[in-house]
Tab-separated table of C-alpha atoms and ligand atoms in Angstrom:
chain	number	residue	atom	x	y	z
A	1	MET	CA	37.702	83.135	75.273
A	2	GLN	CA	34.520	83.617	73.034
A	3	PHE	CA	31.867	85.871	74.864
A	4	ALA	CA	28.943	86.236	73.890
A	5	LYS	CA	27.586	89.229	71.317
A	6	ARG	CA	24.871	90.078	73.499
A	7	LEU	CA	27.507	91.711	75.968
A	8	ASP	CA	28.671	93.983	73.014
A	9	ARG	CA	24.931	95.148	72.122
A	10	LEU	CA	25.188	97.022	75.800
A	11	PRO	CA	25.839	100.482	75.826
A	12	PRO	CA	28.813	101.469	77.949
A	13	TYR	CA	28.424	102.823	81.454
A	14	LEU	CA	28.278	106.353	81.118
A	15	PHE	CA	29.350	107.977	84.318
A	16	VAL	CA	32.740	106.522	84.381
A	17	ASP	CA	34.366	109.726	84.287
A	18	ILE	CA	32.406	111.496	86.688
A	19	ASN	CA	33.039	108.630	89.443
A	20	ARG	CA	36.499	108.850	88.895
A	21	ARG	CA	36.446	112.435	89.574
A	22	ILE	CA	34.072	112.295	92.790
A	23	ALA	CA	36.890	109.473	93.850
A	24	ASP	CA	39.698	111.743	93.109
A	25	LEU	CA	38.054	114.731	94.854
A	26	ARG	CA	37.276	112.277	98.027
A	27	ALA	CA	40.744	110.991	98.052
A	28	LYS	CA	42.014	114.507	98.220
A	29	GLY	CA	40.044	115.119	101.508
A	30	VAL	CA	37.204	117.255	99.492
A	31	ASP	CA	33.759	116.923	101.234
A	32	ILE	CA	31.210	116.107	98.555
A	33	VAL	CA	27.343	116.433	99.455
A	34	THR	CA	25.933	113.370	97.170
A	35	PHE	CA	22.385	113.519	95.786
A	36	ALA	CA	23.359	110.871	93.508
A	37	ILE	CA	22.001	107.564	95.546
A	38	GLY	CA	18.661	106.453	95.257
A	39	ASP	CA	18.605	104.558	98.557
A	40	PRO	CA	16.886	105.336	101.783
A	41	ASP	CA	19.356	107.109	104.148
A	42	MET	CA	16.661	106.198	107.167
A	43	PRO	CA	17.227	102.464	108.495
A	44	THR	CA	14.672	99.489	107.999
A	45	PRO	CA	12.159	99.865	111.238
A	46	SER	CA	13.450	97.771	114.468
A	47	HIS	CA	10.124	95.571	114.584
A	48	ILE	CA	10.969	94.207	110.913
A	49	ILE	CA	15.027	93.792	112.194
A	50	GLU	CA	13.505	91.841	115.266
A	51	ARG	CA	11.538	89.432	113.354
A	52	LEU	CA	14.614	89.125	110.954
A	53	CYS	CA	16.934	87.909	113.872
A	54	TRP	CA	14.496	85.776	115.941
A	55	GLU	CA	13.862	83.781	112.407
A	56	ALA	CA	17.563	83.638	111.877
A	57	HIS	CA	18.102	81.285	114.672
A	58	VAL	CA	15.403	79.175	113.617
A	59	PRO	CA	16.981	76.147	111.875
A	60	ALA	CA	14.257	75.592	109.381
A	61	ASN	CA	15.322	78.909	108.132
A	62	HIS	CA	18.464	77.818	107.233
A	63	ARG	CA	17.817	75.534	104.735
A	64	TYR	CA	17.034	76.115	100.751
A	65	PRO	CA	13.668	77.838	100.710
A	66	GLU	CA	11.016	76.869	98.410
A	67	SER	CA	11.485	78.866	95.168
A	68	ASP	CA	7.956	80.223	95.161
A	69	GLY	CA	8.193	81.368	98.647
A	70	LEU	CA	6.146	80.955	101.680
A	71	PRO	CA	2.355	80.410	101.622
A	72	GLU	CA	2.503	82.905	104.631
A	73	LEU	CA	4.206	85.726	102.485
A	74	HIS	CA	1.850	85.026	99.545
A	75	ASP	CA	-0.831	85.438	101.963
A	76	ALA	CA	0.617	88.654	103.335
A	77	ILE	CA	1.331	90.242	100.179
A	78	ALA	CA	-2.178	89.520	99.092
A	79	GLU	CA	-3.883	90.854	102.164
A	80	TRP	CA	-1.668	94.158	102.101
A	81	TYR	CA	-2.988	94.819	98.452
A	82	GLU	CA	-6.345	94.410	99.436
A	83	SER	CA	-5.990	96.700	102.437
A	84	ARG	CA	-3.804	99.361	100.555
A	85	PHE	CA	-5.673	99.142	97.225
A	86	GLY	CA	-9.046	97.106	97.748
A	87	VAL	CA	-7.510	94.512	95.073
A	88	LYS	CA	-8.011	91.076	95.725
A	89	LEU	CA	-5.560	88.583	94.533
A	90	ASP	CA	-5.056	84.761	94.598
A	91	PRO	CA	-2.337	84.279	96.880
A	92	ASN	CA	-1.322	81.233	94.912
A	93	THR	CA	-1.803	82.097	91.255
A	94	GLU	CA	-1.567	85.832	91.413
A	95	VAL	CA	1.402	86.647	93.685
A	96	LEU	CA	5.009	85.335	93.688
A	97	PRO	CA	7.555	86.909	95.796
A	98	LEU	CA	11.023	87.852	94.142
A	99	ILE	CA	14.682	88.482	95.293
A	100	GLY	CA	14.134	92.092	95.028
A	101	SER	CA	11.694	93.573	91.827
A	102	LYS	CA	14.570	93.978	89.770
A	103	GLU	CA	15.400	90.425	89.574
A	104	GLY	CA	11.677	89.862	88.218
A	105	ILE	CA	11.961	92.883	85.915
A	106	GLY	CA	15.267	91.493	84.600
A	107	HIS	CA	13.813	87.811	84.484
A	108	ILE	CA	10.744	88.494	82.723
A	109	ALA	CA	12.373	89.883	79.449
A	110	LEU	CA	12.908	86.338	79.250
A	111	CYS	CA	9.226	85.131	79.022
A	112	PHE	CA	8.280	87.799	76.187
A	113	VAL	CA	11.698	88.773	74.611
A	114	GLU	CA	13.043	86.802	71.638
A	115	SER	CA	15.586	88.004	68.747
A	116	GLY	CA	14.116	90.943	66.935
A	117	SER	CA	11.351	91.245	69.747
A	118	VAL	CA	10.212	94.790	70.398
A	119	VAL	CA	9.319	96.264	73.920
A	120	LEU	CA	8.249	99.848	74.592
A	121	VAL	CA	10.267	101.405	77.133
A	122	PRO	CA	9.952	104.840	78.774
A	123	ASP	CA	12.417	107.363	78.150
A	124	PRO	CA	13.444	108.527	80.458
A	125	GLY	CA	13.205	105.359	82.594
A	126	TYR	CA	14.969	103.021	85.270
A	127	PRO	CA	17.463	101.255	82.915
A	128	VAL	CA	16.701	97.642	83.516
A	129	TYR	CA	13.923	97.990	81.006
A	130	SER	CA	15.983	98.355	77.995
A	131	MET	CA	19.103	96.633	79.226
A	132	SER	CA	17.106	93.151	80.028
A	133	THR	CA	15.228	93.609	76.825
A	134	MET	CA	18.623	93.812	74.974
A	135	ILE	CA	20.358	90.909	77.040
A	136	ALA	CA	17.261	88.739	75.755
A	137	GLY	CA	18.271	89.936	72.163
A	138	GLY	CA	15.182	92.456	71.613
A	139	GLN	CA	14.902	95.759	70.780
A	140	PRO	CA	13.552	98.680	72.912
A	141	HIS	CA	11.253	101.028	71.350
A	142	TYR	CA	11.594	104.602	73.552
A	143	MET	CA	8.441	106.199	74.376
A	144	PRO	CA	9.285	109.869	75.375
A	145	LEU	CA	8.046	111.440	78.785
A	146	THR	CA	7.821	114.805	78.517
A	147	GLU	CA	7.021	117.169	81.114
A	148	GLU	CA	3.936	118.652	78.542
A	149	ARG	CA	2.513	115.670	78.901
A	150	GLY	CA	2.756	115.126	82.686
A	151	PHE	CA	5.816	112.433	82.010
A	152	LEU	CA	3.236	110.166	80.757
A	153	PRO	CA	3.696	108.325	77.493
A	154	ASP	CA	1.688	109.344	74.517
A	155	LEU	CA	0.145	106.120	73.664
A	156	ASP	CA	-1.425	107.475	70.391
A	157	ALA	CA	1.821	108.283	69.022
A	158	ILE	CA	3.172	104.903	68.907
A	159	PRO	CA	3.246	103.736	65.371
A	160	GLU	CA	0.878	100.999	64.708
A	161	SER	CA	3.713	99.079	62.845
A	162	VAL	CA	5.754	98.892	66.168
A	163	ALA	CA	2.729	98.371	68.338
A	164	GLY	CA	1.849	95.165	66.188
A	165	LYS	CA	5.365	93.735	66.891
A	166	ALA	CA	5.752	94.675	70.527
A	167	THR	CA	5.416	92.022	72.954
A	168	LEU	CA	5.902	93.958	76.330
A	169	MET	CA	5.067	97.555	77.551
A	170	TRP	CA	7.053	98.853	80.472
A	171	LEU	CA	5.228	101.711	82.786
A	172	ASN	CA	6.250	103.009	86.306
A	173	TYR	CA	4.434	105.431	88.473
A	174	PRO	CA	5.192	107.137	90.830
A	175	ASN	CA	8.058	107.660	88.390
A	176	ASN	CA	11.921	107.389	88.650
A	177	PRO	CA	13.242	109.410	87.566
A	178	THR	CA	10.723	112.274	86.835
A	179	GLY	CA	8.699	111.811	90.112
A	180	ALA	CA	5.645	112.012	88.278
A	181	GLY	CA	2.217	110.183	89.321
A	182	ALA	CA	-0.178	108.589	87.336
A	183	SER	CA	-4.145	108.549	87.271
A	184	LEU	CA	-6.320	105.109	87.192
A	185	GLU	CA	-7.725	107.009	83.960
A	186	PHE	CA	-4.245	106.703	82.455
A	187	PHE	CA	-3.791	103.043	83.593
A	188	GLU	CA	-7.228	102.399	81.958
A	189	ARG	CA	-5.969	103.716	78.574
A	190	ALA	CA	-2.972	101.621	78.782
A	191	VAL	CA	-4.915	98.380	79.278
A	192	ALA	CA	-7.134	99.507	76.405
A	193	PHE	CA	-3.693	99.773	74.362
A	194	ALA	CA	-2.587	96.463	75.594
A	195	ARG	CA	-5.984	94.501	74.430
A	196	LYS	CA	-6.176	96.177	71.070
A	197	ASN	CA	-2.193	95.399	70.051
A	198	ASP	CA	-1.888	92.040	71.971
A	199	VAL	CA	0.777	93.919	74.118
A	200	ALA	CA	1.464	92.609	77.839
A	201	ILE	CA	2.076	95.380	80.231
A	202	CYS	CA	4.428	95.542	83.209
A	203	HIS	CA	3.921	97.934	85.736
A	204	ASP	CA	6.775	98.727	88.036
A	205	ALA	CA	5.752	100.093	91.137
A	206	PRO	CA	8.133	100.450	93.855
A	207	TYR	CA	7.160	104.044	94.900
A	208	THR	CA	3.455	103.842	95.711
A	209	GLU	CA	4.303	104.449	99.298
A	210	VAL	CA	6.391	107.630	98.444
A	211	TYR	CA	3.835	110.068	98.194
A	212	PHE	CA	3.333	113.540	99.060
A	213	GLU	CA	0.327	115.425	100.765
A	214	GLY	CA	-1.457	112.470	101.589
A	215	LYS	CA	-2.067	111.980	97.742
A	216	LYS	CA	-1.956	107.722	97.787
A	217	PRO	CA	-1.049	106.653	94.187
A	218	PRO	CA	-3.167	104.150	92.802
A	219	SER	CA	-1.753	100.648	91.878
A	220	PHE	CA	-2.275	99.378	88.154
A	221	MET	CA	-4.228	96.635	89.434
A	222	GLN	CA	-6.816	98.767	90.274
A	223	ALA	CA	-7.652	99.533	86.424
A	224	ALA	CA	-10.362	97.826	84.915
A	225	GLY	CA	-8.903	94.689	82.998
A	226	ALA	CA	-5.426	94.967	84.331
A	227	ARG	CA	-5.412	91.379	85.313
A	228	ASP	CA	-6.183	90.168	81.836
A	229	VAL	CA	-3.066	92.058	80.361
A	230	GLY	CA	-0.442	92.647	82.833
A	231	VAL	CA	1.486	92.269	86.311
A	232	GLU	CA	2.752	94.834	88.787
A	233	PHE	CA	6.380	94.843	90.122
A	234	HIS	CA	6.168	96.141	93.659
A	235	SER	CA	9.032	95.910	96.259
A	236	LEU	CA	9.648	96.379	100.081
A	237	SER	CA	12.782	98.061	99.500
A	238	LYS	CA	11.482	101.540	99.142
A	239	THR	CA	8.231	101.295	101.515
A	240	TYR	CA	10.020	99.891	104.367
A	241	HIS	CA	13.566	101.258	103.604
A	242	MET	CA	14.848	97.313	103.054
A	243	THR	CA	16.875	98.110	99.737
A	244	GLY	CA	19.603	95.616	101.349
A	245	TRP	CA	17.484	92.896	102.258
A	246	ARG	CA	16.283	91.988	98.786
A	247	ILE	CA	12.767	91.360	98.957
A	248	GLY	CA	10.123	92.273	96.084
A	249	MET	CA	7.026	90.730	94.477
A	250	VAL	CA	5.115	90.506	91.147
A	251	VAL	CA	1.431	90.371	91.293
A	252	GLY	CA	-1.561	90.197	88.806
A	253	ASN	CA	-2.122	87.982	85.566
A	254	LYS	CA	-1.750	84.356	86.434
A	255	ASP	CA	-0.207	83.267	83.018
A	256	MET	CA	2.701	85.892	83.419
A	257	VAL	CA	3.321	84.912	86.904
A	258	ARG	CA	3.463	81.571	86.110
A	259	ALA	CA	5.745	82.176	83.095
A	260	LEU	CA	7.887	84.119	85.325
A	261	PHE	CA	8.326	81.623	88.043
A	262	THR	CA	9.123	78.823	85.510
A	263	VAL	CA	12.405	80.734	84.477
A	264	LYS	CA	12.966	81.857	88.099
A	265	SER	CA	12.838	78.394	89.222
A	266	ASN	CA	15.769	76.936	86.685
A	267	LEU	CA	17.833	79.989	87.545
A	268	ASP	CA	17.665	81.051	91.555
A	269	SER	CA	16.699	79.049	94.741
A	270	GLY	CA	14.311	81.770	96.347
A	271	ILE	CA	14.484	84.058	98.928
A	272	PRO	CA	16.489	83.384	102.358
A	273	GLN	CA	13.274	82.455	104.511
A	274	ALA	CA	14.203	84.530	107.579
A	275	ILE	CA	13.882	87.472	105.118
A	276	GLN	CA	10.728	86.446	103.983
A	277	LEU	CA	9.315	86.029	107.302
A	278	ALA	CA	10.838	89.526	108.143
A	279	ALA	CA	8.783	90.693	105.087
A	280	VAL	CA	5.694	89.363	106.578
A	281	GLU	CA	6.400	91.352	109.788
A	282	ALA	CA	6.891	94.423	107.420
A	283	LEU	CA	3.708	94.120	105.329
A	284	ARG	CA	1.341	92.728	108.284
A	285	GLY	CA	2.918	95.051	111.486
A	286	PRO	CA	2.594	98.899	112.127
A	287	GLN	CA	2.216	100.875	108.982
A	288	GLY	CA	2.912	104.265	110.760
A	289	VAL	CA	6.748	104.372	109.577
A	290	VAL	CA	5.191	104.967	105.981
A	291	SER	CA	3.565	108.260	106.811
A	292	HIS	CA	6.789	109.291	109.149
A	293	HIS	CA	9.136	108.797	106.304
A	294	ASN	CA	6.912	110.659	103.764
A	295	GLN	CA	6.704	113.599	106.227
A	296	VAL	CA	10.375	113.716	106.162
A	297	LEU	CA	10.815	113.174	102.516
A	298	GLN	CA	8.188	115.971	102.068
A	299	GLN	CA	10.143	118.639	103.868
A	300	ARG	CA	13.264	117.710	101.879
A	301	ARG	CA	11.456	118.006	98.624
A	302	ASP	CA	10.095	121.318	99.361
A	303	ARG	CA	13.682	122.699	100.257
A	304	LEU	CA	15.264	121.422	97.648
A	305	VAL	CA	12.720	122.464	95.019
A	306	GLU	CA	12.885	125.967	96.418
A	307	VAL	CA	16.507	126.436	96.224
A	308	LEU	CA	16.189	124.735	92.618
A	309	GLN	CA	13.939	127.324	91.416
A	310	ARG	CA	15.712	130.199	92.788
A	311	ILE	CA	18.869	129.272	91.127
A	312	GLY	CA	17.434	128.748	87.723
A	313	LEU	CA	16.785	125.132	87.340
A	314	HIS	CA	13.224	124.606	86.355
A	315	THR	CA	11.540	121.825	88.471
A	316	ARG	CA	7.955	120.339	88.639
A	317	THR	CA	7.509	119.453	92.284
A	318	PRO	CA	7.282	115.653	92.303
A	319	ASP	CA	4.037	113.864	93.103
A	320	GLY	CA	6.083	110.643	94.714
A	321	THR	CA	9.124	109.073	95.079
A	322	PHE	CA	12.777	110.238	96.294
A	323	TYR	CA	13.636	112.129	93.058
A	324	VAL	CA	13.580	115.612	91.946
A	325	TRP	CA	14.110	115.855	88.066
A	326	ALA	CA	15.412	119.324	87.491
A	327	LYS	CA	15.788	120.823	83.478
A	328	VAL	CA	19.089	122.553	83.423
A	329	PRO	CA	19.438	126.284	82.554
A	330	GLU	CA	20.051	127.121	78.791
A	331	GLY	CA	23.421	126.773	77.264
A	332	TYR	CA	24.360	123.615	79.249
A	333	THR	CA	23.567	119.829	79.093
A	334	GLY	CA	23.011	117.645	81.922
A	335	VAL	CA	26.429	116.062	82.049
A	336	GLU	CA	28.107	119.740	81.993
A	337	LEU	CA	25.964	121.037	84.667
A	338	THR	CA	26.937	117.907	86.920
A	339	ARG	CA	30.411	118.698	86.175
A	340	GLU	CA	29.963	122.122	87.141
A	341	LEU	CA	28.443	121.307	90.407
A	342	LEU	CA	30.754	119.014	91.408
A	343	GLU	CA	33.597	121.348	90.702
A	344	GLN	CA	32.527	124.249	91.840
A	345	VAL	CA	30.316	123.455	94.736
A	346	HIS	CA	31.270	120.036	95.532
A	347	VAL	CA	27.784	118.892	95.020
A	348	ALA	CA	27.139	115.406	93.086
A	349	VAL	CA	23.993	114.728	91.225
A	350	THR	CA	22.854	112.136	88.470
A	351	PRO	CA	22.917	113.435	84.698
A	352	GLY	CA	19.396	112.708	83.156
A	353	ILE	CA	20.945	110.973	80.170
A	354	GLY	CA	21.823	108.011	82.269
A	355	TYR	CA	17.757	107.376	82.223
A	356	GLY	CA	17.439	107.744	78.467
A	357	ALA	CA	18.040	110.486	75.556
A	358	GLU	CA	15.006	112.443	76.776
A	359	GLY	CA	17.271	113.110	79.852
A	360	GLU	CA	19.998	115.066	78.109
A	361	HIS	CA	19.060	118.461	79.647
A	362	TYR	CA	17.935	117.467	82.973
A	363	ILE	CA	19.768	116.307	86.177
A	364	ARG	CA	18.102	114.323	88.712
A	365	PHE	CA	18.443	114.626	92.676
A	366	SER	CA	18.037	112.174	95.219
A	367	ILE	CA	16.758	113.227	98.569
A	368	THR	CA	17.606	110.341	100.586
A	369	LEU	CA	20.699	111.736	102.382
A	370	PRO	CA	20.296	113.129	106.119
A	371	ASP	CA	18.795	116.512	106.812
A	372	ASP	CA	21.972	117.998	107.958
A	373	ARG	CA	23.820	117.007	104.621
A	374	LEU	CA	20.641	118.138	102.564
A	375	GLU	CA	21.019	121.580	104.335
A	376	GLU	CA	24.526	121.639	103.607
A	377	GLY	CA	23.846	120.497	99.838
A	378	ILE	CA	21.302	123.293	99.699
A	379	ARG	CA	23.532	126.023	101.052
A	380	ARG	CA	26.361	124.976	98.294
A	381	LEU	CA	23.840	125.091	95.449
A	382	ALA	CA	22.488	128.566	96.330
A	383	ALA	CA	26.290	129.566	96.310
A	384	TRP	CA	26.598	128.099	92.767
A	385	ARG	CA	27.353	131.382	90.504
A	386	GLY	CA	25.762	129.347	87.226
A	387	GLY	CA	24.465	131.179	84.135
A	388	SER	CA	28.321	132.393	83.498
A	389	ARG	CA	28.078	130.732	80.018
B	401	PLP	C1	14.659	100.906	93.322
B	401	PLP	C2	13.755	100.605	92.133
B	401	PLP	C3	13.759	99.532	91.821
B	401	PLP	C4	13.838	97.909	92.208
B	401	PLP	O1	13.722	97.810	93.662
B	401	PLP	P1	14.223	96.384	94.363
B	401	PLP	O2	12.705	95.745	94.707
B	401	PLP	O3	14.908	96.648	95.344
B	401	PLP	O4	14.975	95.468	93.600
B	401	PLP	C5	12.770	99.025	90.505
B	401	PLP	N1	12.195	99.886	89.729
B	401	PLP	C6	12.589	101.002	90.031
B	401	PLP	C7	12.113	102.099	89.353
B	401	PLP	C8	13.167	101.702	91.054
B	401	PLP	O5	13.743	103.095	91.322
């Protein structure tokens, strides 16, 4: 067989050994508390499930969906953006439903990346930005996100030669894995950068509804000029605990939305219609679940950050998301500490290096585990005898 060379360009999956070790320990009956999975533990709200079940019985929803999505869903997305962010979108031309936002994040590379193209990618960052770039034949240029800069990229530090070649820039706030938020002022600087360098912006925003202390994060689309230069990917996954249903959206620049639809309409056949209608229910239905989820998550965040500080893992309190990004003590790499926590106290975390080179001395905790498991994990972390090096 002659496999395409693009497969060889992808880096090997890093966590093979750690995952094997977790599986071995579990096979021996060891109880592992895992902070390694970024997927809501609380179920999809029941009014959404009820609509899905109802719509599943309707024969019209058994047939191929329209690949650009139901007009009702386009409308519901536009209404939600207006009520949540005060952003008015044309539901026909500035909104496109996706089979989960990851699908669109992957496919948009095919609209902007050719062999040798440069894409500006945050480090650390969600791995799909760089992987989709490489699959399409392009080259990521990494923008370091450091704590000193609030985990925002330094746009002035991007060399002109790189900015001149770049076709796309990825941003993601509230940020996975650092938990940092960004201001509208930062987004406006990004718009200026995009204009100056003729770079399209993709803002990945699945966590705008996962925030703490009632401080609602902005949408990139609120920034002046955003729709001239970019789009925003959003999702129902994290907002309504619908990761398994696979539904998200892209909104913003018409030409970018149309280009993505051109690629998608040739590769997929849209989102099952019952799921689209469940999404309409989620977006138009009662929104109280969002603040309820956030209260639960805020308590978990505070419990975890407190114990991490106590055991010497320096941690900036996250503004949003499910993640706590903790710096490992002197003398460890993130991978070494991950192994030690697994062996000594049977706690699983994710080594930061999985999100990029800047993550080498970090580990990521996800707080999407039930409260009793979180408390058990906290007891174990408090018992960890670190710093023995
Ligand atoms: C979860 C996540 C996504 C993907 O969400 P789906 O809509 O479920 O595909 C995209 N970006 C980031 C940063 C995420 O954490």
